[in-house]
Amino acid sequence: MSKMIYLDHAATTRTLPEVAAAMEPYQDIYYGNPSTIYEFGEKSREAIEYARRVIAKTIRARPEEIYFTSGGTESDNWALKEAVHLYERVNHGKKGHILTTPVEHHAILNSCEELKQMGCGISYLHVDQSGRALLADAENAISEHEDVCLISVMYANNEIGTIEPVDELGRMAKKRQVLFHTDAVQAYGHLPINVQRDNIDMLSASAHKFGGPKGVGFLYIRKEINLPAFVHGGAQESNRRAGTENVPGIVGMGKAAELAHKRMRMESRKIRYLRDCLAYRILQEIEDVVMTGSRRYRLANNASFCFKGITGEAAAILLDTQGICVSSGSACSTGSLEDSHVLTAIGIESEWAQGAIRITLGAENTKEEMDYVAEKIKMVVKDMRGH
Ligand code: PLP
């Protein structure tokens, strides 16, 4: 098998051909600035508003609640930092307190660290062995700190695929009159999301995780929330996110959102089947391996394992020589051999955490590829263990 087998869809996805085709005219034909008054600019403006309507519908939001950003990282920074600003403004300079989890993406964790330096309180809720936030901990933290202004818990984890109890957290946040933000970068386009049902006040998403282009995303902000602007400048995005819009990117994200939601049910069924075939073989045919994350509350495309006695980093490099792309942890933090913060938080010992491999499937993968990958992983693990 000489072609590359791409199994790192949590890191990024291929821009779908339909998406690339939808974007193209907005690069070289309708290139007008959407803020201009002449008709040529109107084309770009219409395309942006169309994408906004499509995206709003997918999460049961109103179009005016969708704000385009440069991606998941910006959306996360905006939600957290400006929720704290908002609290500060309303409460005469009091800094507020955020509840989050230790398994979040670094876009959240490092934003929290920054806010902590500025005097904001941060509490990390405990998670169970599968990485799900403990609700009792959230209840206790809200009772203990009277200045809790935000709960931010991811929709689904980027390393182990665990889906968090977003519905219950949303209900609790509403009852206790605390804002609720969820980083849905790994979930949007893969799971049905309903911000009304789940009482979500703010939600981050990123186009390149669901077949769209890189460098574009959105933040949903519930209409009633007066979240201050994060990027200051022109009047774009209703004065809330300045800067000339990434028109082709936004058009592409709208198209990708439409396709992802149309195909979600069929694709996730296929992907789950392939994932289960691969996981079954790995767990049956290799010794000293555990599958990390939840069996029940799990993204269909995620298969993450810890192999005792190997390093995931070296295994990923060896698999690359066999034409297989997998990750040894979070793509954003590769390059360091520290144990993954997610695996540490769910209680995986270093001896196992060092051997972490994350496999994330996409709709283009095949059963034949799964069989090939299972064989190659067996071979690599055997070679690395020396037996
Ligand atoms: N949040 C999660 C859960 C992610 O997985 C990622 C990317 O891997 C991000 C945020 C950052 O998104 P972006 O790459 O669009 O900045």
Tab-separated table of C-alpha atoms and ligand atoms in Angstrom:
chain	number	residue	atom	x	y	z
A	1	MET	CA	0.000	0.000	0.000
A	2	SER	CA	1.884	3.059	-1.154
A	3	LYS	CA	-0.679	5.783	-0.632
A	4	MET	CA	-0.748	7.740	2.599
A	5	ILE	CA	-3.281	6.647	5.209
A	6	TYR	CA	-4.425	9.729	7.039
A	7	LEU	CA	-5.633	9.013	10.565
A	8	ASP	CA	-5.193	12.370	12.252
A	9	HIS	CA	-8.551	14.060	11.629
A	10	ALA	CA	-8.614	15.573	15.117
A	11	ALA	CA	-5.515	17.572	14.123
A	12	THR	CA	-7.073	18.779	10.898
A	13	THR	CA	-9.156	17.576	7.963
A	14	ARG	CA	-8.826	17.869	4.223
A	15	THR	CA	-10.688	20.834	2.810
A	16	LEU	CA	-13.512	19.064	0.948
A	17	PRO	CA	-13.489	19.550	-2.837
A	18	GLU	CA	-17.022	21.027	-2.729
A	19	VAL	CA	-15.786	23.498	-0.120
A	20	ALA	CA	-12.739	24.517	-2.154
A	21	ALA	CA	-15.009	24.986	-5.192
A	22	ALA	CA	-17.435	27.169	-3.221
A	23	MET	CA	-14.568	29.340	-1.969
A	24	GLU	CA	-12.856	29.891	-5.281
A	25	PRO	CA	-15.053	32.632	-6.779
A	26	TYR	CA	-14.592	34.676	-3.611
A	27	GLN	CA	-10.832	34.801	-4.162
A	28	ASP	CA	-10.655	35.998	-7.754
A	29	ILE	CA	-14.111	37.009	-8.986
A	30	TYR	CA	-16.139	38.430	-6.090
A	31	TYR	CA	-13.183	39.860	-4.229
A	32	GLY	CA	-14.905	43.063	-3.119
A	33	ASN	CA	-14.568	44.200	0.469
A	34	PRO	CA	-17.863	43.397	2.221
A	35	SER	CA	-17.790	46.800	3.983
A	36	THR	CA	-17.972	48.822	0.757
A	37	ILE	CA	-21.181	50.466	-0.426
A	38	TYR	CA	-21.082	49.543	-4.123
A	39	GLU	CA	-22.828	46.484	-5.493
A	40	PHE	CA	-19.620	44.507	-6.000
A	41	GLY	CA	-19.039	44.439	-2.225
A	42	GLU	CA	-22.634	43.362	-1.750
A	43	LYS	CA	-21.792	39.964	-3.272
A	44	SER	CA	-19.274	39.245	-0.513
A	45	ARG	CA	-21.625	40.587	2.133
A	46	GLU	CA	-24.430	38.327	0.941
A	47	ALA	CA	-22.138	35.304	0.959
A	48	ILE	CA	-21.107	36.023	4.553
A	49	GLU	CA	-24.692	36.383	5.684
A	50	TYR	CA	-25.674	33.177	3.922
A	51	ALA	CA	-22.930	31.281	5.764
A	52	ARG	CA	-24.047	32.868	9.034
A	53	ARG	CA	-27.611	31.651	8.493
A	54	VAL	CA	-26.486	28.131	7.584
A	55	ILE	CA	-24.263	27.859	10.650
A	56	ALA	CA	-26.846	29.339	13.018
A	57	LYS	CA	-29.384	26.752	11.885
A	58	THR	CA	-27.016	23.856	12.620
A	59	ILE	CA	-26.885	24.692	16.337
A	60	ARG	CA	-30.431	26.131	16.695
A	61	ALA	CA	-29.113	29.659	17.125
A	62	ARG	CA	-30.129	32.939	15.506
A	63	PRO	CA	-27.880	34.286	12.718
A	64	GLU	CA	-27.080	37.414	14.718
A	65	GLU	CA	-25.621	35.185	17.436
A	66	ILE	CA	-22.816	33.866	15.160
A	67	TYR	CA	-19.532	35.819	15.054
A	68	PHE	CA	-16.793	34.854	12.634
A	69	THR	CA	-13.260	34.555	14.007
A	70	SER	CA	-9.873	33.238	12.935
A	71	GLY	CA	-10.548	29.828	14.492
A	72	GLY	CA	-10.990	27.881	17.695
A	73	THR	CA	-8.148	29.515	19.574
A	74	GLU	CA	-9.456	33.028	19.029
A	75	SER	CA	-13.019	32.009	19.875
A	76	ASP	CA	-11.861	30.423	23.130
A	77	ASN	CA	-9.747	33.452	24.075
A	78	TRP	CA	-12.623	35.792	23.318
A	79	ALA	CA	-15.191	33.855	25.335
A	80	LEU	CA	-13.043	33.490	28.431
A	81	LYS	CA	-11.297	36.847	28.569
A	82	GLU	CA	-14.335	38.904	27.739
A	83	ALA	CA	-16.642	36.969	30.072
A	84	VAL	CA	-14.253	38.001	32.833
A	85	HIS	CA	-14.200	41.618	31.580
A	86	LEU	CA	-17.975	41.670	31.497
A	87	TYR	CA	-18.172	40.434	35.074
A	88	GLU	CA	-15.568	42.999	36.125
A	89	ARG	CA	-17.546	45.829	34.517
A	90	VAL	CA	-20.825	44.837	36.079
A	91	ASN	CA	-19.305	44.096	39.487
A	92	HIS	CA	-17.225	47.248	39.935
A	93	GLY	CA	-13.818	45.748	39.234
A	94	LYS	CA	-14.257	42.355	40.925
A	95	LYS	CA	-12.232	39.814	38.979
A	96	GLY	CA	-14.540	36.790	38.892
A	97	HIS	CA	-13.840	33.091	38.950
A	98	ILE	CA	-13.852	30.478	36.154
A	99	LEU	CA	-14.644	26.784	36.489
A	100	THR	CA	-13.021	24.589	33.883
A	101	THR	CA	-11.394	21.162	33.633
A	102	PRO	CA	-7.786	19.992	33.480
A	103	VAL	CA	-8.478	18.178	30.176
A	104	GLU	CA	-9.217	21.291	28.084
A	105	HIS	CA	-7.238	22.311	25.018
A	106	HIS	CA	-4.346	24.725	25.623
A	107	ALA	CA	-6.402	27.514	24.050
A	108	ILE	CA	-8.519	27.337	27.223
A	109	LEU	CA	-5.846	26.315	29.726
A	110	ASN	CA	-3.389	29.013	28.723
A	111	SER	CA	-6.124	31.656	28.582
A	112	CYS	CA	-7.020	30.667	32.143
A	113	GLU	CA	-3.375	30.955	33.201
A	114	GLU	CA	-3.253	34.439	31.717
A	115	LEU	CA	-6.466	35.433	33.509
A	116	LYS	CA	-5.103	34.017	36.755
A	117	GLN	CA	-2.061	36.297	36.457
A	118	MET	CA	-4.521	39.174	36.237
A	119	GLY	CA	-6.252	38.205	39.469
A	120	CYS	CA	-9.083	35.998	38.226
A	121	GLY	CA	-9.826	32.813	40.205
A	122	ILE	CA	-9.643	29.497	38.356
A	123	SER	CA	-10.923	26.140	39.626
A	124	TYR	CA	-10.244	22.925	37.759
A	125	LEU	CA	-13.057	20.444	38.195
A	126	HIS	CA	-12.014	16.860	38.763
A	127	VAL	CA	-12.675	14.436	35.936
A	128	ASP	CA	-13.371	10.714	36.183
A	129	GLN	CA	-11.174	8.007	34.614
A	130	SER	CA	-12.795	8.583	31.256
A	131	GLY	CA	-12.170	12.338	31.401
A	132	ARG	CA	-15.729	13.475	32.175
A	133	ALA	CA	-16.131	16.448	34.500
A	134	LEU	CA	-17.626	15.671	37.893
A	135	LEU	CA	-20.863	17.579	38.268
A	136	ALA	CA	-20.772	17.503	42.058
A	137	ASP	CA	-17.453	19.320	41.888
A	138	ALA	CA	-19.029	22.060	39.805
A	139	GLU	CA	-21.944	22.390	42.244
A	140	ASN	CA	-19.525	22.616	45.177
A	141	ALA	CA	-17.270	25.140	43.458
A	142	ILE	CA	-20.226	27.414	42.658
A	143	SER	CA	-21.328	27.275	46.292
A	144	GLU	CA	-17.812	27.859	47.578
A	145	HIS	CA	-16.919	30.844	45.360
A	146	GLU	CA	-19.580	33.520	45.198
A	147	ASP	CA	-17.786	35.211	42.284
A	148	VAL	CA	-18.048	32.353	39.731
A	149	CYS	CA	-18.826	34.067	36.429
A	150	LEU	CA	-18.221	31.310	33.892
A	151	ILE	CA	-18.141	27.560	33.450
A	152	SER	CA	-16.072	26.551	30.436
A	153	VAL	CA	-16.027	22.841	29.653
A	154	MET	CA	-15.226	21.358	26.246
A	155	TYR	CA	-17.903	19.509	24.293
A	156	ALA	CA	-15.576	16.666	23.326
A	157	ASN	CA	-11.939	16.029	24.079
A	158	ASN	CA	-9.356	16.337	21.321
A	159	GLU	CA	-7.048	13.623	22.657
A	160	ILE	CA	-9.287	10.882	23.995
A	161	GLY	CA	-12.603	11.748	22.318
A	162	THR	CA	-14.636	11.831	25.524
A	163	ILE	CA	-17.909	13.749	25.298
A	164	GLU	CA	-18.510	15.908	28.363
A	165	PRO	CA	-21.849	16.173	30.209
A	166	VAL	CA	-22.617	19.452	28.466
A	167	ASP	CA	-26.391	19.201	28.925
A	168	GLU	CA	-26.108	18.799	32.684
A	169	LEU	CA	-23.471	21.509	33.006
A	170	GLY	CA	-25.647	23.864	30.972
A	171	ARG	CA	-28.640	23.166	33.178
A	172	MET	CA	-26.594	23.785	36.297
A	173	ALA	CA	-25.079	26.991	34.925
A	174	LYS	CA	-28.529	28.313	34.085
A	175	LYS	CA	-29.915	27.434	37.506
A	176	ARG	CA	-26.998	29.089	39.271
A	177	GLN	CA	-26.987	32.093	36.915
A	178	VAL	CA	-23.463	31.531	35.668
A	179	LEU	CA	-22.432	31.810	31.998
A	180	PHE	CA	-21.678	28.562	30.208
A	181	HIS	CA	-19.122	28.298	27.406
A	182	THR	CA	-18.180	25.143	25.559
A	183	ASP	CA	-15.203	24.566	23.285
A	184	ALA	CA	-16.935	22.515	20.605
A	185	VAL	CA	-13.991	22.495	18.196
A	186	GLN	CA	-13.878	18.679	18.102
A	187	ALA	CA	-17.638	18.204	18.306
A	188	TYR	CA	-19.128	20.683	15.856
A	189	GLY	CA	-19.855	19.002	12.524
A	190	HIS	CA	-19.517	15.581	14.144
A	191	LEU	CA	-22.284	15.623	16.756
A	192	PRO	CA	-25.705	17.270	16.653
A	193	ILE	CA	-25.561	20.383	18.850
A	194	ASN	CA	-28.489	22.350	20.195
A	195	VAL	CA	-27.574	25.460	22.164
A	196	GLN	CA	-31.180	25.948	23.305
A	197	ARG	CA	-31.646	22.443	24.667
A	198	ASP	CA	-28.263	22.486	26.408
A	199	ASN	CA	-28.395	26.078	27.705
A	200	ILE	CA	-25.120	26.970	26.032
A	201	ASP	CA	-24.329	30.687	26.227
A	202	MET	CA	-21.158	30.637	24.128
A	203	LEU	CA	-19.704	28.014	21.807
A	204	SER	CA	-16.409	27.862	19.900
A	205	ALA	CA	-15.886	26.019	16.617
A	206	SER	CA	-13.227	25.807	13.925
A	207	ALA	CA	-13.737	25.099	10.207
A	208	HIS	CA	-10.645	22.972	9.592
A	209	LYS	CA	-11.920	20.252	11.907
A	210	PHE	CA	-14.972	19.512	9.745
A	211	GLY	CA	-13.832	19.741	6.150
A	212	GLY	CA	-13.438	23.514	5.960
A	213	PRO	CA	-10.377	25.707	5.500
A	214	LYS	CA	-7.830	26.588	8.179
A	215	GLY	CA	-7.785	29.940	9.934
A	216	VAL	CA	-11.525	30.502	10.238
A	217	GLY	CA	-14.026	29.648	12.946
A	218	PHE	CA	-16.890	31.132	14.880
A	219	LEU	CA	-18.060	32.014	18.328
A	220	TYR	CA	-21.743	31.689	19.121
A	221	ILE	CA	-22.785	34.273	21.701
A	222	ARG	CA	-26.327	34.121	23.080
A	223	LYS	CA	-28.111	37.331	22.160
A	224	GLU	CA	-28.824	38.384	25.717
A	225	ILE	CA	-25.124	38.371	26.641
A	226	ASN	CA	-23.389	41.649	26.282
A	227	LEU	CA	-19.955	40.122	25.686
A	228	PRO	CA	-17.444	42.901	24.954
A	229	ALA	CA	-15.388	42.905	21.752
A	230	PHE	CA	-12.048	41.128	21.877
A	231	VAL	CA	-10.464	42.444	18.669
A	232	HIS	CA	-10.870	46.211	18.321
A	233	GLY	CA	-10.892	48.230	15.105
A	234	GLY	CA	-13.541	48.588	12.411
A	235	ALA	CA	-17.246	47.968	12.711
A	236	GLN	CA	-17.313	44.450	11.257
A	237	GLU	CA	-19.334	41.687	12.905
A	238	SER	CA	-21.739	44.164	14.546
A	239	ASN	CA	-18.843	46.060	16.131
A	240	ARG	CA	-17.786	42.981	18.020
A	241	ARG	CA	-14.965	41.496	15.966
A	242	ALA	CA	-13.025	43.993	13.916
A	243	GLY	CA	-11.047	43.277	10.765
A	244	THR	CA	-11.934	42.722	7.118
A	245	GLU	CA	-13.733	39.401	6.972
A	246	ASN	CA	-12.038	36.285	5.616
A	247	VAL	CA	-14.714	36.003	2.935
A	248	PRO	CA	-13.478	32.834	1.151
A	249	GLY	CA	-12.848	31.219	4.531
A	250	ILE	CA	-16.306	32.069	5.838
A	251	VAL	CA	-17.936	30.853	2.602
A	252	GLY	CA	-15.939	27.624	2.881
A	253	MET	CA	-16.903	27.143	6.513
A	254	GLY	CA	-20.573	27.630	5.640
A	255	LYS	CA	-20.340	25.009	2.894
A	256	ALA	CA	-18.453	22.595	5.144
A	257	ALA	CA	-21.051	23.083	7.905
A	258	GLU	CA	-23.863	22.323	5.457
A	259	LEU	CA	-22.164	19.169	4.163
A	260	ALA	CA	-21.112	17.949	7.605
A	261	HIS	CA	-24.663	18.189	8.900
A	262	LYS	CA	-26.148	16.565	5.841
A	263	ARG	CA	-23.704	13.654	6.053
A	264	MET	CA	-23.282	13.400	9.813
A	265	ARG	CA	-25.506	10.426	10.525
A	266	MET	CA	-24.257	8.263	7.646
A	267	GLU	CA	-20.625	9.166	8.071
A	268	SER	CA	-20.492	8.698	11.803
A	269	ARG	CA	-22.058	5.246	11.459
A	270	LYS	CA	-19.384	4.208	8.969
A	271	ILE	CA	-16.551	5.808	10.927
A	272	ARG	CA	-17.670	4.210	14.190
A	273	TYR	CA	-17.713	0.797	12.536
A	274	LEU	CA	-14.187	1.222	11.155
A	275	ARG	CA	-12.954	2.589	14.486
A	276	ASP	CA	-14.429	-0.389	16.333
A	277	CYS	CA	-12.841	-2.869	13.884
A	278	LEU	CA	-9.439	-1.285	14.401
A	279	ALA	CA	-9.795	-0.974	18.177
A	280	TYR	CA	-10.924	-4.598	18.464
A	281	ARG	CA	-7.848	-5.868	16.667
A	282	ILE	CA	-5.451	-3.695	18.617
A	283	LEU	CA	-6.916	-4.686	21.966
A	284	GLN	CA	-7.145	-8.394	21.035
A	285	GLU	CA	-3.845	-8.839	19.286
A	286	ILE	CA	-1.459	-6.672	21.280
A	287	GLU	CA	-0.581	-7.105	24.944
A	288	ASP	CA	-0.287	-4.347	27.506
A	289	VAL	CA	-2.457	-1.809	25.771
A	290	VAL	CA	-5.383	0.230	27.074
A	291	MET	CA	-7.914	2.307	25.208
A	292	THR	CA	-8.176	5.694	26.900
A	293	GLY	CA	-11.371	7.725	27.270
A	294	SER	CA	-14.989	6.735	27.602
A	295	ARG	CA	-16.477	3.714	25.854
A	296	ARG	CA	-19.970	5.177	25.988
A	297	TYR	CA	-19.539	8.932	25.676
A	298	ARG	CA	-17.095	9.036	22.806
A	299	LEU	CA	-16.642	10.704	19.440
A	300	ALA	CA	-17.187	8.108	16.707
A	301	ASN	CA	-13.841	8.794	15.081
A	302	ASN	CA	-11.526	8.578	18.072
A	303	ALA	CA	-9.391	5.570	18.977
A	304	SER	CA	-6.718	6.493	21.503
A	305	PHE	CA	-4.453	3.991	23.158
A	306	CYS	CA	-1.588	3.747	25.601
A	307	PHE	CA	0.955	1.027	24.914
A	308	LYS	CA	3.168	0.096	27.833
A	309	GLY	CA	6.911	0.109	27.237
A	310	ILE	CA	7.100	2.232	24.089
A	311	THR	CA	7.125	5.936	23.311
A	312	GLY	CA	4.186	7.152	21.258
A	313	GLU	CA	6.357	9.772	19.594
A	314	ALA	CA	8.781	7.186	18.195
A	315	ALA	CA	5.910	4.887	17.224
A	316	ALA	CA	4.252	7.708	15.267
A	317	ILE	CA	7.533	8.337	13.425
A	318	LEU	CA	7.873	4.631	12.574
A	319	LEU	CA	4.263	4.477	11.401
A	320	ASP	CA	4.973	7.501	9.227
A	321	THR	CA	7.660	5.494	7.439
A	322	GLN	CA	4.871	3.005	6.641
A	323	GLY	CA	2.704	5.775	5.189
A	324	ILE	CA	0.435	6.135	8.235
A	325	CYS	CA	-0.278	9.519	9.864
A	326	VAL	CA	-1.280	9.326	13.524
A	327	SER	CA	-0.633	11.564	16.480
A	328	SER	CA	1.175	10.770	19.682
A	329	GLY	CA	-0.987	13.198	21.647
A	330	SER	CA	-2.503	16.582	20.994
A	331	ALA	CA	-1.245	17.879	17.639
A	332	CYS	CA	-0.806	21.332	19.108
A	333	SER	CA	1.629	20.083	21.731
A	334	THR	CA	3.728	17.600	19.802
A	335	GLY	CA	7.420	18.267	20.013
A	336	SER	CA	7.507	17.857	23.777
A	337	LEU	CA	7.833	14.481	25.376
A	338	GLU	CA	6.021	15.472	28.527
A	339	ASP	CA	3.094	13.261	29.445
A	340	SER	CA	-0.125	14.593	27.994
A	341	HIS	CA	-1.985	16.730	30.534
A	342	VAL	CA	-5.174	14.914	29.583
A	343	LEU	CA	-3.742	11.479	30.340
A	344	THR	CA	-2.266	12.711	33.611
A	345	ALA	CA	-5.657	14.146	34.608
A	346	ILE	CA	-7.398	10.801	34.041
A	347	GLY	CA	-4.821	9.015	36.163
A	348	ILE	CA	-2.710	7.270	33.508
A	349	GLU	CA	0.757	6.519	34.881
A	350	SER	CA	3.741	7.949	33.038
A	351	GLU	CA	4.970	4.495	31.982
A	352	TRP	CA	1.747	4.136	29.978
A	353	ALA	CA	1.196	7.789	29.066
A	354	GLN	CA	4.540	7.882	27.250
A	355	GLY	CA	3.178	5.235	24.885
A	356	ALA	CA	0.084	7.221	23.833
A	357	ILE	CA	-1.103	7.050	20.245
A	358	ARG	CA	-4.164	8.922	18.996
A	359	ILE	CA	-5.890	7.626	15.884
A	360	THR	CA	-8.714	9.754	14.495
A	361	LEU	CA	-10.638	8.586	11.446
A	362	GLY	CA	-12.449	10.360	8.656
A	363	ALA	CA	-15.091	9.463	6.096
A	364	GLU	CA	-12.490	8.638	3.465
A	365	ASN	CA	-10.879	5.801	5.456
A	366	THR	CA	-11.585	2.199	4.484
A	367	LYS	CA	-11.755	-1.227	6.119
A	368	GLU	CA	-8.731	-2.306	4.099
A	369	GLU	CA	-6.776	0.574	5.619
A	370	MET	CA	-7.824	-0.464	9.127
A	371	ASP	CA	-6.475	-3.969	8.564
A	372	TYR	CA	-3.208	-2.619	7.208
A	373	VAL	CA	-2.882	-0.176	10.115
A	374	ALA	CA	-3.604	-2.881	12.713
A	375	GLU	CA	-0.811	-5.025	11.237
A	376	LYS	CA	1.650	-2.145	11.147
A	377	ILE	CA	0.894	-1.057	14.704
A	378	LYS	CA	1.434	-4.643	15.858
A	379	MET	CA	4.751	-4.733	14.044
A	380	VAL	CA	5.947	-1.361	15.350
A	381	VAL	CA	4.982	-2.093	18.960
A	382	LYS	CA	6.675	-5.516	18.772
A	383	ASP	CA	9.873	-4.032	17.315
A	384	MET	CA	9.983	-1.263	19.888
A	385	ARG	CA	9.460	-3.660	22.769
A	386	GLY	CA	12.108	-5.989	21.353
A	387	HIS	CA	9.855	-9.053	21.510
B	1	PLP	N1	-9.981	23.503	21.001
B	1	PLP	C1	-9.849	22.202	20.706
B	1	PLP	C2	-10.605	21.194	21.513
B	1	PLP	C3	-9.018	21.799	19.659
B	1	PLP	O1	-8.882	20.496	19.382
B	1	PLP	C4	-8.312	22.785	18.920
B	1	PLP	C5	-7.374	22.390	17.849
B	1	PLP	O2	-6.810	21.323	17.865
B	1	PLP	C6	-8.504	24.135	19.247
B	1	PLP	C7	-9.348	24.453	20.287
B	1	PLP	C8	-7.836	25.221	18.479
B	1	PLP	O3	-8.494	25.428	17.260
B	1	PLP	P1	-7.774	26.210	16.042
B	1	PLP	O4	-6.792	25.261	15.467
B	1	PLP	O5	-8.877	26.534	15.087
B	1	PLP	O6	-7.172	27.444	16.628
